[in-house]
Short mmCIF file of C-alpha atoms and ligand atoms in Angstrom, two decimals:
data_model
loop_
_atom_site.label_atom_id
_atom_site.label_comp_id
_atom_site.label_asym_id
_atom_site.label_seq_id
_atom_site.Cartn_x
_atom_site.Cartn_y
_atom_site.Cartn_z
CA UNK A 11 12.98 6.83 -6.66
CA UNK A 12 15.76 8.33 -5.19
CA UNK A 13 15.57 9.96 -0.95
CA UNK A 14 15.83 13.23 -3.01
CA UNK A 15 11.94 12.80 -3.22
CA UNK A 16 9.57 15.33 -1.21
CA UNK A 17 9.08 13.05 2.04
CA UNK A 18 5.38 14.49 2.12
CA UNK A 19 4.30 12.12 -1.64
CA UNK A 20 5.89 9.35 0.18
CA UNK A 21 3.40 8.87 2.77
CA UNK A 22 0.13 6.96 2.33
CA UNK A 23 -2.27 7.47 4.79
CA UNK A 24 -4.42 4.29 5.23
CA UNK A 25 -8.16 5.26 6.10
CA UNK A 26 -9.41 1.94 7.21
CA UNK A 27 -12.59 2.94 9.17
CA UNK A 28 -15.86 1.66 8.94
CA UNK A 29 -17.88 4.74 8.34
CA UNK A 30 -17.54 7.73 6.29
CA UNK A 31 -17.59 10.26 8.71
CA UNK A 32 -14.74 8.77 10.80
CA UNK A 33 -12.61 8.53 7.07
CA UNK A 34 -13.79 11.87 5.68
CA UNK A 35 -13.01 13.48 10.07
CA UNK A 36 -9.16 12.44 9.50
CA UNK A 37 -9.39 14.21 5.67
CA UNK A 38 -10.54 17.16 6.82
CA UNK A 39 -8.63 17.31 10.16
CA UNK A 40 -4.91 16.03 8.19
CA UNK A 41 -6.51 18.77 5.28
CA UNK A 42 -3.41 19.83 2.70
CA UNK A 43 -0.74 18.02 4.99
CA UNK A 44 -2.31 14.92 3.18
CA UNK A 45 -2.03 14.09 0.06
CA UNK A 46 -2.74 10.33 -0.33
CA UNK A 47 -4.90 8.10 1.26
CA UNK A 48 -4.93 4.24 1.00
CA UNK A 49 -8.99 3.28 0.91
CA UNK A 50 -9.96 -0.83 1.40
CA UNK A 51 -12.61 -3.38 1.26
CA UNK A 52 -13.61 -2.03 4.49
CA UNK A 53 -14.64 1.44 3.54
CA UNK A 54 -15.37 0.70 0.82
CA UNK A 55 -17.97 -1.74 1.42
CA UNK A 56 -18.78 0.62 3.89
CA UNK A 57 -19.12 3.74 2.29
CA UNK A 58 -19.57 3.31 -1.23
CA UNK A 59 -17.31 4.54 -4.67
CA UNK A 60 -18.70 7.82 -4.28
CA UNK A 61 -16.17 8.51 -0.91
CA UNK A 62 -13.11 7.87 -3.10
CA UNK A 63 -14.56 10.04 -6.21
CA UNK A 64 -15.18 13.18 -3.63
CA UNK A 65 -11.35 12.64 -2.35
CA UNK A 66 -9.88 12.47 -6.11
CA UNK A 67 -12.28 15.43 -6.62
CA UNK A 68 -10.36 16.85 -3.96
CA UNK A 69 -7.16 16.50 -5.73
CA UNK A 70 -6.35 13.95 -3.26
CA UNK A 71 -3.99 10.50 -4.92
CA UNK A 72 -5.78 7.45 -3.92
CA UNK A 73 -4.16 4.14 -3.64
CA UNK A 74 -7.79 1.03 -3.69
CA UNK A 75 -6.38 -1.51 -1.67
CA UNK A 76 -9.01 -4.07 -3.44
CA UNK A 77 -6.11 -7.23 -3.24
CA UNK A 78 -7.23 -9.13 -6.01
CA UNK A 79 -7.16 -12.40 -5.97
CA UNK A 80 -10.16 -13.56 -8.60
CA UNK A 81 -10.01 -14.82 -12.49
CA UNK A 82 -8.36 -12.83 -14.70
CA UNK A 83 -11.51 -11.68 -16.46
CA UNK A 84 -12.64 -10.35 -13.32
CA UNK A 85 -9.30 -8.70 -11.98
CA UNK A 86 -9.38 -6.77 -15.31
CA UNK A 87 -12.85 -5.55 -14.69
CA UNK A 88 -12.36 -4.53 -10.99
CA UNK A 89 -8.97 -2.88 -12.32
CA UNK A 90 -11.06 -0.93 -15.09
CA UNK A 91 -13.76 0.01 -12.04
CA UNK A 92 -11.14 1.63 -10.24
CA UNK A 93 -9.46 3.95 -13.11
CA UNK A 94 -12.61 5.43 -13.80
CA UNK A 95 -12.95 6.68 -10.44
CA UNK A 96 -9.42 7.87 -10.28
CA UNK A 97 -7.67 6.24 -8.62
CA UNK A 98 -3.49 6.07 -9.19
CA UNK A 99 -2.92 2.70 -7.18
CA UNK A 100 -4.67 -0.53 -6.48
CA UNK A 101 -3.58 -4.06 -5.53
CA UNK A 102 -3.41 -7.22 -6.96
CA UNK A 103 -2.18 -10.53 -5.30
CA UNK A 104 0.90 -11.85 -6.52
CA UNK A 105 0.14 -15.56 -5.93
CA UNK A 106 -3.12 -15.27 -8.18
CA UNK A 107 -0.18 -15.58 -10.36
CA UNK A 108 1.06 -14.11 -14.27
CA UNK A 109 -2.47 -14.34 -15.65
CA UNK A 110 -4.08 -12.21 -13.03
CA UNK A 111 -1.08 -9.84 -13.06
CA UNK A 112 -1.20 -9.86 -16.72
CA UNK A 113 -4.63 -9.46 -17.19
CA UNK A 114 -4.64 -6.46 -14.30
CA UNK A 115 -1.57 -4.51 -16.03
CA UNK A 116 -3.43 -4.81 -19.52
CA UNK A 117 -6.49 -3.33 -18.01
CA UNK A 118 -4.64 -0.43 -16.27
CA UNK A 119 -3.27 0.67 -19.91
CA UNK A 120 -6.57 2.44 -20.50
CA UNK A 121 -5.79 4.67 -17.43
CA UNK A 122 -2.90 7.06 -17.66
CA UNK A 123 -2.61 7.42 -14.06
CA UNK A 124 -3.08 4.17 -12.61
CA UNK A 125 -0.78 1.83 -11.30
CA UNK A 126 -1.00 -1.81 -10.58
CA UNK A 127 0.94 -3.29 -7.71
CA UNK A 128 0.99 -7.27 -6.92
CA UNK A 129 1.03 -7.98 -3.03
CA UNK A 130 3.76 -10.44 -2.39
CA UNK A 131 3.36 -11.51 1.46
CA UNK A 132 1.18 -10.20 3.80
CA UNK A 133 3.04 -8.78 6.34
CA UNK A 134 1.63 -10.28 9.67
CA UNK A 135 2.94 -14.08 7.89
CA UNK A 136 6.62 -15.78 8.86
CA UNK A 137 8.05 -18.61 7.85
CA UNK A 138 5.00 -21.34 9.34
CA UNK A 139 2.88 -19.11 7.56
CA UNK A 140 4.27 -20.23 4.51
CA UNK A 141 3.96 -23.32 5.33
CA UNK A 142 0.55 -23.81 6.69
CA UNK A 143 -0.65 -22.94 3.13
CA UNK A 144 2.10 -25.65 1.20
CA UNK A 145 4.85 -22.88 0.79
CA UNK A 146 7.12 -25.25 2.51
CA UNK A 147 11.23 -26.35 2.51
CA UNK A 148 13.84 -23.62 3.99
CA UNK A 149 11.94 -20.66 2.09
CA UNK A 150 11.79 -18.27 4.71
CA UNK A 151 9.03 -14.67 3.90
CA UNK A 152 11.69 -12.88 2.36
CA UNK A 153 12.65 -15.07 -0.36
CA UNK A 154 9.00 -16.05 -0.64
CA UNK A 155 8.54 -11.94 -1.64
CA UNK A 156 11.48 -12.08 -3.86
CA UNK A 157 10.40 -14.40 -6.08
CA UNK A 158 7.24 -13.74 -5.89
CA UNK A 159 7.66 -9.58 -7.14
CA UNK A 160 9.99 -11.11 -9.46
CA UNK A 161 7.16 -12.80 -11.36
CA UNK A 162 5.27 -9.54 -10.68
CA UNK A 163 7.60 -6.98 -12.75
CA UNK A 164 8.11 -9.56 -15.18
CA UNK A 165 4.06 -9.54 -15.70
CA UNK A 166 4.39 -5.96 -16.13
CA UNK A 167 2.79 -4.46 -12.87
CA UNK A 168 4.44 -1.46 -11.51
CA UNK A 169 5.02 -1.91 -8.03
CA UNK A 170 5.20 -4.58 -4.99
CA UNK A 171 3.87 -4.32 -1.83
CA UNK A 172 6.12 -5.99 0.85
CA UNK A 173 7.23 -4.99 4.31
CA UNK A 174 9.87 -2.92 5.57
CA UNK A 175 12.61 -5.16 6.08
CA UNK A 176 12.06 -6.49 2.23
CA UNK A 177 12.41 -3.25 0.85
CA UNK A 178 16.34 -3.48 0.48
CA UNK A 179 16.33 -7.05 -0.90
CA UNK A 180 13.63 -5.80 -3.72
CA UNK A 181 15.09 -3.08 -4.83
CA UNK A 182 18.40 -4.44 -5.35
CA UNK A 183 16.26 -6.85 -7.45
CA UNK A 184 13.97 -4.86 -9.03
CA UNK A 185 13.74 -1.88 -11.69
CA UNK A 186 14.64 1.45 -10.04
CA UNK A 187 11.74 3.11 -11.08
CA UNK A 188 9.79 0.05 -9.87
CA UNK A 189 7.37 1.46 -6.66
CA UNK A 190 7.71 -0.79 -3.51
CA UNK A 191 5.28 0.16 -1.24
CA UNK A 192 5.61 -0.93 2.37
CA UNK A 193 2.98 -1.12 4.95
CA UNK A 194 3.57 -2.00 8.69
CA UNK A 195 5.68 0.65 9.34
CA UNK A 196 5.66 1.22 13.44
CA UNK A 197 6.71 5.25 14.16
CA UNK A 198 10.57 5.67 16.20
CA UNK A 199 9.90 3.79 19.64
CA UNK A 200 6.66 2.64 19.00
CA UNK A 201 5.63 -0.94 19.27
CA UNK A 202 4.94 -3.13 15.88
CA UNK A 203 2.29 -4.59 17.29
CA UNK A 204 0.99 -7.24 15.47
CA UNK A 205 3.31 -6.17 11.39
CA UNK A 206 5.45 -9.26 11.93
CA UNK A 207 8.15 -7.82 10.06
CA UNK A 208 7.90 -4.48 10.78
CA UNK A 209 10.31 -1.51 9.95
CA UNK A 210 10.38 2.61 10.82
CA UNK A 211 9.44 5.07 7.92
CA UNK A 212 12.80 5.93 7.75
CA UNK A 213 14.22 2.72 7.67
CA UNK A 214 11.99 1.57 5.21
CA UNK A 215 12.77 4.27 2.37
CA UNK A 216 15.99 4.80 3.18
CA UNK A 217 16.20 0.82 2.11
CA UNK A 218 14.40 1.44 -1.07
CA UNK A 219 10.77 1.73 -0.16
CA UNK A 220 9.30 4.59 -2.42
CA UNK A 221 5.56 4.67 -0.35
CA UNK A 222 4.67 3.82 3.59
CA UNK A 223 1.44 3.23 4.39
CA UNK A 224 0.80 4.30 8.00
CA UNK A 225 -2.52 3.22 9.52
CA UNK A 226 -4.31 3.66 13.25
CA UNK A 227 -1.14 4.81 14.60
CA UNK A 228 -1.84 7.75 12.70
CA UNK A 229 -5.67 7.84 12.45
CA UNK A 230 -6.34 6.73 15.91
CA UNK A 231 -3.82 9.50 17.48
CA UNK A 232 -5.30 11.99 19.40
CA UNK A 233 -3.75 14.72 17.20
CA UNK A 234 -3.44 13.56 13.32
CA UNK A 235 -1.68 16.32 11.83
CA UNK A 236 1.34 16.32 14.98
CA UNK A 237 1.64 12.40 14.03
CA UNK A 238 1.44 12.56 10.14
CA UNK A 239 4.21 15.22 11.14
CA UNK A 240 5.67 13.16 13.11
CA UNK A 241 6.44 11.15 10.10
CA UNK A 242 7.17 13.14 7.90
CA UNK A 243 10.21 14.46 10.35
CA UNK A 244 11.75 10.49 10.10
CA UNK A 245 11.99 10.84 6.26
CA UNK A 246 13.36 13.74 6.24
CA UNK A 247 16.24 11.90 8.74
O1 C5P B 5 -1.06 -1.78 11.31
P1 C5P B 5 -1.23 -0.19 10.75
O2 C5P B 5 -2.93 0.28 10.75
O3 C5P B 5 -0.56 0.31 10.27
O4 C5P B 5 -1.77 -0.57 8.63
C1 C5P B 5 -2.23 0.11 7.62
C2 C5P B 5 -2.18 -0.99 6.27
O5 C5P B 5 -0.84 -1.58 6.55
C3 C5P B 5 -3.43 -1.70 6.58
O6 C5P B 5 -4.62 -1.26 5.70
C4 C5P B 5 -2.86 -3.61 6.08
O7 C5P B 5 -3.50 -2.76 4.43
C5 C5P B 5 -1.25 -3.13 5.52
N1 C5P B 5 -1.41 -3.88 6.76
C6 C5P B 5 -0.62 -4.81 6.74
N2 C5P B 5 0.00 -6.37 7.96
C7 C5P B 5 -0.39 -6.23 8.70
C8 C5P B 5 -1.22 -4.85 9.60
C9 C5P B 5 -1.67 -3.36 8.31
O8 C5P B 5 -0.45 -5.39 5.94
N3 C5P B 5 0.20 -7.03 9.65
#
């Protein structure tokens, strides 16, 4: 993707809520401003899959962030279930290896609009967290992200999830059409909070990200529409 892409289509708003009403309220308030929402395990479990079907029926794109890490047969089944709901993006853990990712990609083929994204290294993780789980030696978070992203590309995944700080190296390492979706963005002047490898939306896209995921900074804002426009304006810079 190039920076000529219309900024609104790059913004994915994360509906991280524990109830349907709160999610509906944000979607209603954002109205036609926002076209792309992320639904994670919390909201899916609390509100059920018909929330997703209703978003799709409203013409919204849905990123169903399941972070699948299971035996390949179960991953394939979950991807088919996601495809049947009409979602556009679904996530699988690259640390689960080629078998899981290939199973997800094969299952997605029946759903032309469905893309499989591989989660590389969760954005709150640093070198010492990787050492704790046995990724040792001199491996930095960035090296691990690149290693997993290459594996994901070989397995046929359509894109990866990574931090804004890895967007540049990833864009150099991956094909031009590969999606690079970056959560963990903080707006200019905002504290990065628990996002250890954070960056701004503008910085992430300039470095090569295709999409940015924005969550609480927007959904908990007093005026979510103004916050959405602020993110879009940052992407227009
Ligand atoms: O922090 P924020 O509310 O913007 O988070 C939006 C999304 O980014 C979350 O749904 C989560 O999946 C992802 N995230 C992440 N690493 C973090 C914090 C959030 O990947 N440290």
